[in-house]
JSON list of C-alpha atoms in Angstrom, two decimals:
[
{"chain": "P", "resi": 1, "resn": "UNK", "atom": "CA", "xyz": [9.40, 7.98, -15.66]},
{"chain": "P", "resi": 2, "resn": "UNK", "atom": "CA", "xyz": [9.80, 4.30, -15.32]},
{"chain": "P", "resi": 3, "resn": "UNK", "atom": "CA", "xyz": [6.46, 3.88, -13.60]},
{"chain": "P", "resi": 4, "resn": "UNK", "atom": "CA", "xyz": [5.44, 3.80, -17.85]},
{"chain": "P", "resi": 5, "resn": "UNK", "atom": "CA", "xyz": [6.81, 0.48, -17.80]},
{"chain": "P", "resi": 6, "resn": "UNK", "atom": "CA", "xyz": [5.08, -0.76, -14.65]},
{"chain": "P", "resi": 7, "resn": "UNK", "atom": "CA", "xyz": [1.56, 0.53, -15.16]},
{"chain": "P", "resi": 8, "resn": "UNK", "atom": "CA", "xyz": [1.71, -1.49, -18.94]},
{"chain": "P", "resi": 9, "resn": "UNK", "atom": "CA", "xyz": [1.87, -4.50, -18.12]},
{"chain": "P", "resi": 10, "resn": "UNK", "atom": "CA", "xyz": [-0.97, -6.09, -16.05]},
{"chain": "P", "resi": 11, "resn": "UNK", "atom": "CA", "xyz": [0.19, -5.97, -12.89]},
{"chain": "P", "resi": 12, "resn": "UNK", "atom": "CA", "xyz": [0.35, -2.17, -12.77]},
{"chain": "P", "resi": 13, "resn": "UNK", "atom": "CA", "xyz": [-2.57, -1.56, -14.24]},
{"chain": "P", "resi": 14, "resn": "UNK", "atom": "CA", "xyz": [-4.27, -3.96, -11.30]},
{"chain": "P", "resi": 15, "resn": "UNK", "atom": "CA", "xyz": [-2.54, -2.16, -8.67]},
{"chain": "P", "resi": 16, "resn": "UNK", "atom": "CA", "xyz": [-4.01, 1.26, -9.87]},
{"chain": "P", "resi": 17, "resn": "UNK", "atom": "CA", "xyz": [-7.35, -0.22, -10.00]},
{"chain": "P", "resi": 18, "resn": "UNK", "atom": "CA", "xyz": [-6.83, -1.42, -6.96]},
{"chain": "P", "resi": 19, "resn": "UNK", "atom": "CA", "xyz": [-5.62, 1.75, -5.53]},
{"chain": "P", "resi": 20, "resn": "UNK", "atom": "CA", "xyz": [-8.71, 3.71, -7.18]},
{"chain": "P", "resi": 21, "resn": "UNK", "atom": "CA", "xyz": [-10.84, 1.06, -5.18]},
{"chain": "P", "resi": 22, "resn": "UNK", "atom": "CA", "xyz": [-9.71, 1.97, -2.24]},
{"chain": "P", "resi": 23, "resn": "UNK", "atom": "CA", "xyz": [-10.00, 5.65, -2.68]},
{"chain": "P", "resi": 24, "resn": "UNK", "atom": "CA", "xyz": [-13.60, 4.97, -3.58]},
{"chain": "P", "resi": 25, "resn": "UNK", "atom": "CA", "xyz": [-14.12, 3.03, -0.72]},
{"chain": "P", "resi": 26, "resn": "UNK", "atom": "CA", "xyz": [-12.64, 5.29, 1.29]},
{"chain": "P", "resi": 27, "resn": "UNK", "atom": "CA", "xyz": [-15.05, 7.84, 0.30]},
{"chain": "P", "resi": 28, "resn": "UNK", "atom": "CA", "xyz": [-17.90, 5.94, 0.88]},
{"chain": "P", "resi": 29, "resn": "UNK", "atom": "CA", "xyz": [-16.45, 5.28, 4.39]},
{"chain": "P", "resi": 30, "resn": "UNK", "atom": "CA", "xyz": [-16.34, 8.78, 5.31]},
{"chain": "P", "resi": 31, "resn": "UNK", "atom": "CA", "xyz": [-19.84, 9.73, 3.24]},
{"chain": "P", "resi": 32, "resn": "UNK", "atom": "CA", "xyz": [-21.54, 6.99, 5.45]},
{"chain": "P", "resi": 33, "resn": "UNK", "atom": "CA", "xyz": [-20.17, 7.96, 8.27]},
{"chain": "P", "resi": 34, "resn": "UNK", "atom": "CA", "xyz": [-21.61, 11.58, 7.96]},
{"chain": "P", "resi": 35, "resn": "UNK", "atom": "CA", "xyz": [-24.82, 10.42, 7.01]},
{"chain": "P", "resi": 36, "resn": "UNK", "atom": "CA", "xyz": [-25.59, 7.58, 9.23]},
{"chain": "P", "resi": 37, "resn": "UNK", "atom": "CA", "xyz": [-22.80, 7.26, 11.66]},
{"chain": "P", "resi": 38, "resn": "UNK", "atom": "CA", "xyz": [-19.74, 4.72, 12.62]},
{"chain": "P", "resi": 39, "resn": "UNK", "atom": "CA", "xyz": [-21.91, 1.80, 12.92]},
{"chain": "P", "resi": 40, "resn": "UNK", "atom": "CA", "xyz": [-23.21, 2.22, 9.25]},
{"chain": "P", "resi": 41, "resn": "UNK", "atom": "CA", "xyz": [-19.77, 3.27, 7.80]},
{"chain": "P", "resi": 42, "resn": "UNK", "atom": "CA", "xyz": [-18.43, -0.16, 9.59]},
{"chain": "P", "resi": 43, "resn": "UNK", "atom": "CA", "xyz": [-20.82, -2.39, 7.44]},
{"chain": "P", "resi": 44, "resn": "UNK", "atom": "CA", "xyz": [-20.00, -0.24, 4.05]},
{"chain": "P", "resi": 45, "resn": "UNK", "atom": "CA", "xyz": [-16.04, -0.70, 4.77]},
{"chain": "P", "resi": 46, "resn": "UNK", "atom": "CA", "xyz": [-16.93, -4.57, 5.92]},
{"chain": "P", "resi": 47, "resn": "UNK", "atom": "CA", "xyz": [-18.75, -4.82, 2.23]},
{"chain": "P", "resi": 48, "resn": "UNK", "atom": "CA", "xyz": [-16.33, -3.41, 0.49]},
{"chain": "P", "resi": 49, "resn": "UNK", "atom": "CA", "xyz": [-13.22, -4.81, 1.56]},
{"chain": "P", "resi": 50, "resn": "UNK", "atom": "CA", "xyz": [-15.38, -8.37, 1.08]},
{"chain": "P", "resi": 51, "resn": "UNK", "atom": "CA", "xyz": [-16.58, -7.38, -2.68]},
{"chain": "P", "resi": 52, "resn": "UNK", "atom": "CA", "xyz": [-13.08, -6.63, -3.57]},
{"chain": "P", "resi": 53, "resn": "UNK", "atom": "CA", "xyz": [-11.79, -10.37, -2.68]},
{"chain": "P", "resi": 54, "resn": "UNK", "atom": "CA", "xyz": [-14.86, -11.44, -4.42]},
{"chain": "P", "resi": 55, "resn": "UNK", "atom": "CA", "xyz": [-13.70, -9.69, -7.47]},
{"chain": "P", "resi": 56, "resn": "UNK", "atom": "CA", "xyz": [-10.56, -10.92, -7.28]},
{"chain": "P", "resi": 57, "resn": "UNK", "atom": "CA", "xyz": [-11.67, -14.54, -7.07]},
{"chain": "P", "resi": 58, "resn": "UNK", "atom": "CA", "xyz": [-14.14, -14.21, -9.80]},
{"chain": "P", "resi": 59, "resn": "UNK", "atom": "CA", "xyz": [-11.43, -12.50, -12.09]},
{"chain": "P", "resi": 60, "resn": "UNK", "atom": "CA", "xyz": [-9.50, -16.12, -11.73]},
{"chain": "P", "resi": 61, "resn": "UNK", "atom": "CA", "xyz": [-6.98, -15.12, -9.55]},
{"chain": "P", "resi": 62, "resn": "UNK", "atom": "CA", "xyz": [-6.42, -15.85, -5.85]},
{"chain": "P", "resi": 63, "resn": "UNK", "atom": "CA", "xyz": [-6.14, -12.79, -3.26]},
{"chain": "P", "resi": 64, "resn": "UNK", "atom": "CA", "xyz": [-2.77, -12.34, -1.57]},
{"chain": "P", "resi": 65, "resn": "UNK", "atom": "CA", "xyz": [-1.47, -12.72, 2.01]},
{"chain": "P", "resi": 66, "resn": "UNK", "atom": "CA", "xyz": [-1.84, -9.25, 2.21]},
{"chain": "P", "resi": 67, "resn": "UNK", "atom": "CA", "xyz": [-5.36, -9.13, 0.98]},
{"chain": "P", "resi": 68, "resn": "UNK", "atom": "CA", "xyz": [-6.69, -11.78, 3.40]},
{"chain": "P", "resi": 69, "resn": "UNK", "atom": "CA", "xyz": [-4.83, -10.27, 6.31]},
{"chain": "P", "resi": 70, "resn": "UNK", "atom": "CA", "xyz": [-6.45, -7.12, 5.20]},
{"chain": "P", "resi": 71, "resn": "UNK", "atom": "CA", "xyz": [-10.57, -8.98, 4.97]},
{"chain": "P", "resi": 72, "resn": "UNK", "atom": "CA", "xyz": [-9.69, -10.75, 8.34]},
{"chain": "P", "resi": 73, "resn": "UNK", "atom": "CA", "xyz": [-9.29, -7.79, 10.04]},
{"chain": "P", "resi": 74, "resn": "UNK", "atom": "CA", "xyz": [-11.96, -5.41, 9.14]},
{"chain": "P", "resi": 75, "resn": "UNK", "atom": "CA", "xyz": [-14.50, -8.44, 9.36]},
{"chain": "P", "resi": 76, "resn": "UNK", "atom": "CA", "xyz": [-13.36, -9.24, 12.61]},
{"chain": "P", "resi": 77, "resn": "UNK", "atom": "CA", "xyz": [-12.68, -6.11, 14.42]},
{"chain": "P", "resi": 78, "resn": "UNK", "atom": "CA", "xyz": [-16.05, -4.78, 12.38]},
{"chain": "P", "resi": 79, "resn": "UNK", "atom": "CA", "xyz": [-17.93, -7.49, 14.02]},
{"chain": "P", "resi": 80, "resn": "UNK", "atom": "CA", "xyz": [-17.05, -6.35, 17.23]},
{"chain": "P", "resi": 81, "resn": "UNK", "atom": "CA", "xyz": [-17.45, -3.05, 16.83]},
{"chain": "P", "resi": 82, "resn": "UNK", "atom": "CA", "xyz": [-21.32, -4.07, 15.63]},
{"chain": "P", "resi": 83, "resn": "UNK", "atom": "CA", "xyz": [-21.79, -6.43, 18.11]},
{"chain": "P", "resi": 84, "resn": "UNK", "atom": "CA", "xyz": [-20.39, -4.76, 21.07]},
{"chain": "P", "resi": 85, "resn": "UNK", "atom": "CA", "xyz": [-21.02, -1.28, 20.24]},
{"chain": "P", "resi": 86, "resn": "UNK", "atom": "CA", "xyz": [-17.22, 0.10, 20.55]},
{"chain": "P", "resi": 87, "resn": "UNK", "atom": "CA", "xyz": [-16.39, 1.94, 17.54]},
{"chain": "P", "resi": 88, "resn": "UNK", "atom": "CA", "xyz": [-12.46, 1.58, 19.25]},
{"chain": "P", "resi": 89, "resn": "UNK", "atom": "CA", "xyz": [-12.28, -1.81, 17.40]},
{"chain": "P", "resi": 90, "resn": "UNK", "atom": "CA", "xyz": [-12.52, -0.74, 13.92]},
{"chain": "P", "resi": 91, "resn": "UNK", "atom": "CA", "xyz": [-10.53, 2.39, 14.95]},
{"chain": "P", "resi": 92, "resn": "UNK", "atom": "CA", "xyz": [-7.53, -0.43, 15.73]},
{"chain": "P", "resi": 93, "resn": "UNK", "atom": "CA", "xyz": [-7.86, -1.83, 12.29]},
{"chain": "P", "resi": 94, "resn": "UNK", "atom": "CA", "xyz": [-5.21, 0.68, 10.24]},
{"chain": "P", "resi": 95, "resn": "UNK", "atom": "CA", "xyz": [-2.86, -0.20, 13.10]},
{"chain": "P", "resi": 96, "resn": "UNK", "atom": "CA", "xyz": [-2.90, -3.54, 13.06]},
{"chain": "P", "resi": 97, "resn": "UNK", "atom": "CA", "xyz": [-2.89, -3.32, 9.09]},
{"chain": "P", "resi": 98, "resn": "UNK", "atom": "CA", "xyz": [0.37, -1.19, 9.37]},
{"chain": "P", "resi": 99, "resn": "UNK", "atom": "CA", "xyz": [1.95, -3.51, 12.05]},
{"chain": "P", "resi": 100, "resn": "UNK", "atom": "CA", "xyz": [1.10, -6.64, 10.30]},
{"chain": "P", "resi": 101, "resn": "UNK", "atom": "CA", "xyz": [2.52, -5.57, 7.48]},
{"chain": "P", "resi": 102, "resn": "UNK", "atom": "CA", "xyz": [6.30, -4.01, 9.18]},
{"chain": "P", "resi": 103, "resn": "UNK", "atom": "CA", "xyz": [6.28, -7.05, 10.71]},
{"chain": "P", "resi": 104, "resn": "UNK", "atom": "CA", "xyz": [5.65, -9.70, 7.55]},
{"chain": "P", "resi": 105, "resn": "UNK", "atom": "CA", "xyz": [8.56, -6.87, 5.92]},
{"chain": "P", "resi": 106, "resn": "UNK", "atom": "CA", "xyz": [10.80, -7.76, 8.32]},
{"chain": "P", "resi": 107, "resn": "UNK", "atom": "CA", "xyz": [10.07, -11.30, 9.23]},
{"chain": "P", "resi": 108, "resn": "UNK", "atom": "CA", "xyz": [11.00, -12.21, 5.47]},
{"chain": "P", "resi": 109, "resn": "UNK", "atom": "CA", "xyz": [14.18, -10.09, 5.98]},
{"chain": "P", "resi": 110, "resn": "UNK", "atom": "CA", "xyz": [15.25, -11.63, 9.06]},
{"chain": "P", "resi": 111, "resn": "UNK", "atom": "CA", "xyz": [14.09, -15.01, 8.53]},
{"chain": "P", "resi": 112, "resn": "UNK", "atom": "CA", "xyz": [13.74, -15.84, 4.97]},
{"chain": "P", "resi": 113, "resn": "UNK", "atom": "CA", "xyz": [17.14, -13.59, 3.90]},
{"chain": "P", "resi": 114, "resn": "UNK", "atom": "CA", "xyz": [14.90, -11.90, 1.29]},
{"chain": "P", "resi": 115, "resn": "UNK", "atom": "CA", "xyz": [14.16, -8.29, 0.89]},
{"chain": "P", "resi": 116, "resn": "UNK", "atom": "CA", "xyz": [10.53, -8.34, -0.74]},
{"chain": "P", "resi": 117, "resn": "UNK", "atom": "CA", "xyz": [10.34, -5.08, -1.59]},
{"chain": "P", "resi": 118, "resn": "UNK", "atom": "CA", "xyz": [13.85, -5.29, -3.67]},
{"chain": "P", "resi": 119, "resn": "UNK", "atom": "CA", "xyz": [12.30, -8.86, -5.11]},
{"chain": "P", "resi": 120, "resn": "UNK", "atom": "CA", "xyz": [9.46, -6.57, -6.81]},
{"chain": "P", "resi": 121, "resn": "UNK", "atom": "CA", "xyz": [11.30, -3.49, -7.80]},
{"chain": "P", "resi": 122, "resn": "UNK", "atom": "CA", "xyz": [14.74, -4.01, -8.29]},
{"chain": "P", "resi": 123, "resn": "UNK", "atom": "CA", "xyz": [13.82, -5.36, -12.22]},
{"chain": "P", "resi": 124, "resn": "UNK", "atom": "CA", "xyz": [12.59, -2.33, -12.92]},
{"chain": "P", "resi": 125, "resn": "UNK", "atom": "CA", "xyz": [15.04, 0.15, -10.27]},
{"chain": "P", "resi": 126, "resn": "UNK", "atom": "CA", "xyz": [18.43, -1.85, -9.98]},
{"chain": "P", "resi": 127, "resn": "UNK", "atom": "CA", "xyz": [19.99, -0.67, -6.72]},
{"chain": "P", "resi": 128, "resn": "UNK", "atom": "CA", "xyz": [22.62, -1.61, -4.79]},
{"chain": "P", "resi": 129, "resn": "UNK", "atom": "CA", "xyz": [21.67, -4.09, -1.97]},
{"chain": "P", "resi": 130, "resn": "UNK", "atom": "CA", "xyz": [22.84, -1.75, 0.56]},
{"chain": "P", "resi": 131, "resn": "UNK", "atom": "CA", "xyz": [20.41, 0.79, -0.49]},
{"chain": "P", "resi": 132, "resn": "UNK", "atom": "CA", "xyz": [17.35, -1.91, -0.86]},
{"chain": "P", "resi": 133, "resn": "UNK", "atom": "CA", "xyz": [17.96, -2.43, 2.55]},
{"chain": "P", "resi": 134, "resn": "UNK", "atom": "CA", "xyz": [17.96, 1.29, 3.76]},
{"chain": "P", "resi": 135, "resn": "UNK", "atom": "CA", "xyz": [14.61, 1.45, 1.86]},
{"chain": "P", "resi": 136, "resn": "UNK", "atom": "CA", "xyz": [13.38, -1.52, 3.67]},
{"chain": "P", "resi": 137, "resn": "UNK", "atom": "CA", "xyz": [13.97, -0.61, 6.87]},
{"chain": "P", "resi": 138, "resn": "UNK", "atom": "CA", "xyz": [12.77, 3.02, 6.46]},
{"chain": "P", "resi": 139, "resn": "UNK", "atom": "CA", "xyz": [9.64, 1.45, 5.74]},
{"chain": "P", "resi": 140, "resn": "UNK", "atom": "CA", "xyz": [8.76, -0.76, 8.41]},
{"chain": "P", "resi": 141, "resn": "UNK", "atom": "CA", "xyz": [9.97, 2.19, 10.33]},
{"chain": "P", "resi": 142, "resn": "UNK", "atom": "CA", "xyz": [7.52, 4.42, 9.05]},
{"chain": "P", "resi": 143, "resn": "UNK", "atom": "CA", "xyz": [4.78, 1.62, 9.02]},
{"chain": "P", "resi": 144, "resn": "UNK", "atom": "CA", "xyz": [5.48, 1.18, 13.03]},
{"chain": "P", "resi": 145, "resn": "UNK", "atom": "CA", "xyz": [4.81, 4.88, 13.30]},
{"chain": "P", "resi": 146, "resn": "UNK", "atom": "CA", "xyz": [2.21, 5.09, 11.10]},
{"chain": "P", "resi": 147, "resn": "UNK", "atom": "CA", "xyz": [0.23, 2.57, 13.28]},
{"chain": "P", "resi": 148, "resn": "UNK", "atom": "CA", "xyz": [1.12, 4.19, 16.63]},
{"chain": "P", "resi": 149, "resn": "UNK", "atom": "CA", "xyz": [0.01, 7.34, 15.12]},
{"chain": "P", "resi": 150, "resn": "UNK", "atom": "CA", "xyz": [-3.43, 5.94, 14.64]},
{"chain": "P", "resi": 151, "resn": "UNK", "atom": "CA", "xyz": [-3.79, 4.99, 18.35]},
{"chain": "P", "resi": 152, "resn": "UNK", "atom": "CA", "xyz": [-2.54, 8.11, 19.75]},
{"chain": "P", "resi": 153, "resn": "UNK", "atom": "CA", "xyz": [-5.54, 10.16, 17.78]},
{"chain": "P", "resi": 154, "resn": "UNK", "atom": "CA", "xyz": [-7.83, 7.19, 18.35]},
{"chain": "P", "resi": 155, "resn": "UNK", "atom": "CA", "xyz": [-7.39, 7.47, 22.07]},
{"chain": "P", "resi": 156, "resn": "UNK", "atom": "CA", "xyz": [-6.99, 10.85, 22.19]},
{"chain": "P", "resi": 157, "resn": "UNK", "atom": "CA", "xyz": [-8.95, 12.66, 20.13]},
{"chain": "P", "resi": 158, "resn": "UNK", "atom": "CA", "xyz": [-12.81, 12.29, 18.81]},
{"chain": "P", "resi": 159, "resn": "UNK", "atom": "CA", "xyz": [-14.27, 9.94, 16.65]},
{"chain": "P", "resi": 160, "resn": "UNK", "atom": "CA", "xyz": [-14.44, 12.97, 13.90]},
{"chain": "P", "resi": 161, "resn": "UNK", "atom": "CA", "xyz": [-10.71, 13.44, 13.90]},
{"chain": "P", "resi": 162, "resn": "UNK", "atom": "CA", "xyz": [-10.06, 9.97, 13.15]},
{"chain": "P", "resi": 163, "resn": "UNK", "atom": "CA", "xyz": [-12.56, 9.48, 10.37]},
{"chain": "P", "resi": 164, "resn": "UNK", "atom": "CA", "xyz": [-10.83, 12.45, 8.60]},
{"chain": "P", "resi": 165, "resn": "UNK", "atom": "CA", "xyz": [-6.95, 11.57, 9.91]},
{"chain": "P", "resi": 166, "resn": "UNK", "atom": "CA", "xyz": [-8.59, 7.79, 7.87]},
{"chain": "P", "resi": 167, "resn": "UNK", "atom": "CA", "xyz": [-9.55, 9.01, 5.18]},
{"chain": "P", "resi": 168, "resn": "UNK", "atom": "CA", "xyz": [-7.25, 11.84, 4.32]},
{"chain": "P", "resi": 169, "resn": "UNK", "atom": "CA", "xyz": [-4.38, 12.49, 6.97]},
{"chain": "P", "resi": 170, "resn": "UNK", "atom": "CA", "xyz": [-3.22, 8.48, 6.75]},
{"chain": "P", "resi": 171, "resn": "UNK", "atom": "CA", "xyz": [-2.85, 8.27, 2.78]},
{"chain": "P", "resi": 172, "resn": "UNK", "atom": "CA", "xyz": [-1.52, 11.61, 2.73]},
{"chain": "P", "resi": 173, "resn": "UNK", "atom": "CA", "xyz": [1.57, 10.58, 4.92]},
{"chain": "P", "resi": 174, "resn": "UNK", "atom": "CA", "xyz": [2.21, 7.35, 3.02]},
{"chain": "P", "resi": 175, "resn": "UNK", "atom": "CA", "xyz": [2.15, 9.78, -0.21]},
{"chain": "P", "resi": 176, "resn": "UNK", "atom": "CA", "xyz": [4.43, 12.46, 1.25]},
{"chain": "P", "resi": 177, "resn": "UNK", "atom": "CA", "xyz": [6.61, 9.22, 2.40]},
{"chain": "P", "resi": 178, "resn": "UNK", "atom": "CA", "xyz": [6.35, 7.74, -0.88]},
{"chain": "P", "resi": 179, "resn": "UNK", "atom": "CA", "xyz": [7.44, 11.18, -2.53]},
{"chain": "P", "resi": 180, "resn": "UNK", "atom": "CA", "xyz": [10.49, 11.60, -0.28]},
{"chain": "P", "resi": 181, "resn": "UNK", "atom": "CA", "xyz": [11.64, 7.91, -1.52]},
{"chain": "P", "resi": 182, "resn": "UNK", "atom": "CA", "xyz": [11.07, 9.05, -5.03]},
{"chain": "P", "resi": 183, "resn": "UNK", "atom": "CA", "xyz": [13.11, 11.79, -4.60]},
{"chain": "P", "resi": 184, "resn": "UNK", "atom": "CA", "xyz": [15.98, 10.49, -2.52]},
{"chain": "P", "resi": 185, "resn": "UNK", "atom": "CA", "xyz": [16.39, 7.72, -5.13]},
{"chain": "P", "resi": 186, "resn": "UNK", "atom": "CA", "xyz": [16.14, 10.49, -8.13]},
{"chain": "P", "resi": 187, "resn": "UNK", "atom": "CA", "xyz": [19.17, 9.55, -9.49]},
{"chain": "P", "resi": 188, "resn": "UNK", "atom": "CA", "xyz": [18.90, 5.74, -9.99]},
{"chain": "P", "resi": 189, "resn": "UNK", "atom": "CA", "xyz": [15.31, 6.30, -11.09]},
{"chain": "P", "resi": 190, "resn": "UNK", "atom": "CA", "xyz": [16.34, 8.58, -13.85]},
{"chain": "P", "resi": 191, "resn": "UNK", "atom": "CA", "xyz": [19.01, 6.18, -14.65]},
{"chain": "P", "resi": 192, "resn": "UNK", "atom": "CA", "xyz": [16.70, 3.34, -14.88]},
{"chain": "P", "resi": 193, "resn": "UNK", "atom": "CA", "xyz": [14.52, 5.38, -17.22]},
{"chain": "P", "resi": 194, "resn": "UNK", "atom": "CA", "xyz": [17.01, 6.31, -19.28]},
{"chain": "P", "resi": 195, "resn": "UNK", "atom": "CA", "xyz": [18.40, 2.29, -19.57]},
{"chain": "P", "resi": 196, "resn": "UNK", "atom": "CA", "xyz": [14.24, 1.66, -20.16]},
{"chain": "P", "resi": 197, "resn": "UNK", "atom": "CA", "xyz": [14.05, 4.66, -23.19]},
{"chain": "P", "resi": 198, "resn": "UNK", "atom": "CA", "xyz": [17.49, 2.69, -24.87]},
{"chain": "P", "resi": 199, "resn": "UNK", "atom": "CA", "xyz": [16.29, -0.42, -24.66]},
{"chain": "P", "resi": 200, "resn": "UNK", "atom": "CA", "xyz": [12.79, 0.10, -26.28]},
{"chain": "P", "resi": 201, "resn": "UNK", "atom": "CA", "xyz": [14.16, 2.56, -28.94]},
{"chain": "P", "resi": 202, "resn": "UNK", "atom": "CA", "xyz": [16.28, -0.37, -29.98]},
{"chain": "P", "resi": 203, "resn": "UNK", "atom": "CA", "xyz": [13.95, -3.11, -29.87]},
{"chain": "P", "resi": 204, "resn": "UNK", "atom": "CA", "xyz": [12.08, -0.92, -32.14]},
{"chain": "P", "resi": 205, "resn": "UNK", "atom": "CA", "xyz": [14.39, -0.59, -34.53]},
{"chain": "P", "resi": 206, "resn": "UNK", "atom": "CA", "xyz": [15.78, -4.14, -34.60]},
{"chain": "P", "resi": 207, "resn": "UNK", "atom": "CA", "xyz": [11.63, -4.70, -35.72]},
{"chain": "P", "resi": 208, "resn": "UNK", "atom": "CA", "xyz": [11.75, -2.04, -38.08]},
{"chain": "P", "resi": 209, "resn": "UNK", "atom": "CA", "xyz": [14.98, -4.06, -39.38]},
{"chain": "P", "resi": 210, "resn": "UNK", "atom": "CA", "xyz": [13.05, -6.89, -39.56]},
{"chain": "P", "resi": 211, "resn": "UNK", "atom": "CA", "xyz": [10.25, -5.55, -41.46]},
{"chain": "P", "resi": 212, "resn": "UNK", "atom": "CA", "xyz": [12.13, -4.55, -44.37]}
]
């Protein structure tokens, strides 16, 4: 599919490193947390989230909006669930994650006239703007949900249940979301592969031309 494309150049191949990082760290969340409790997984996820903007300083780049929204609120909300004792703090952190980021979706809609998720795709999925938009909106949608979801279990249900909704319930509904985009969009995916297959096939024969 055209994901090919994407994970080639270096920018995919970071963002699947970076998503494997956070399926490790994940993992080490929830194996800390069965072996020495909240308080112990808090300091692994606190470390981890902290390493990874190390990395990505030492690797020469800078971290994104995104990334230091991300380290500002696990080390702050893991603080206080340390200092205080209230494992409800770092339970609020995937909300406000989710929130923070419907919100910075649609603030640069509304505000900035710019739909960031059609600024990174659309080179490699042309769409109409009017679709962009649907799929914009959709998402902060399912962001705001995703976040109120959180609470409701948090709230309502024991720490257990929301170490495993975390871990495995959370990224399992942004995957089944992610899916049903896929598939909605079928068509102008296939189409964009298909304009992707063309255009390398000839480049490689223009060098082939060249060659001779």
């Amino acid at each position: 599919m055209f994901t090919s494309q994407v994970i080639m150049d270096r920018g995919g191949l970071q963002l699947i490193l970076k998503l494997a990082y956070n399926v490790v760290l994940a993992l080490a969340f929830l194996v800390s947390y069965r072996l020495g409790g909240i308080f112990v997984a808090t300091s692994v996820l606190m470390a981890g989230v902290s390493l990874e903007v190390a990395y990505i300083f030492v690797s020469g780049r800078r971290p994104t909006k995104l990334e230091w929204v991300g380290l500002a609120l696990v080390i702050a909300l893991g603080a206080a669930t340390m200092l205080l004792g209230d494992a409800l703090f770092i339970e609020w952190r995937p909300t406000g994650f989710y929130w923070l980021c419907a919100i910075a979706l649609a603030g640069t809609r509304l505000w900035m006239q710019k739909n960031p998720i059609a600024t990174v795709l659309n080179s490699h999925v042309p769409m109409a703007s009017r679709t962009w938009e649907q799929v914009l909106w959709l998402w902060i949608a399912f962001l705001t949900l995703l976040g109120a979801l959180n609470l409701l279990i948090a709230y309502n249900f024991s720490l257990d249940t929301w170490v495993n909704y975390r871990v495995f319930g959370a990224p399992g509904l942004i995957a089944i979301f992610a899916l049903m985009m896929i598939v909605w969009r079928r068509d102008d995916i296939k189409r964009a592969w298909r304009t992707h297959r063309t255009a390398t096939a000839l480049a490689q024969k223009n060098s082939s031309s060249a060659d001779r």
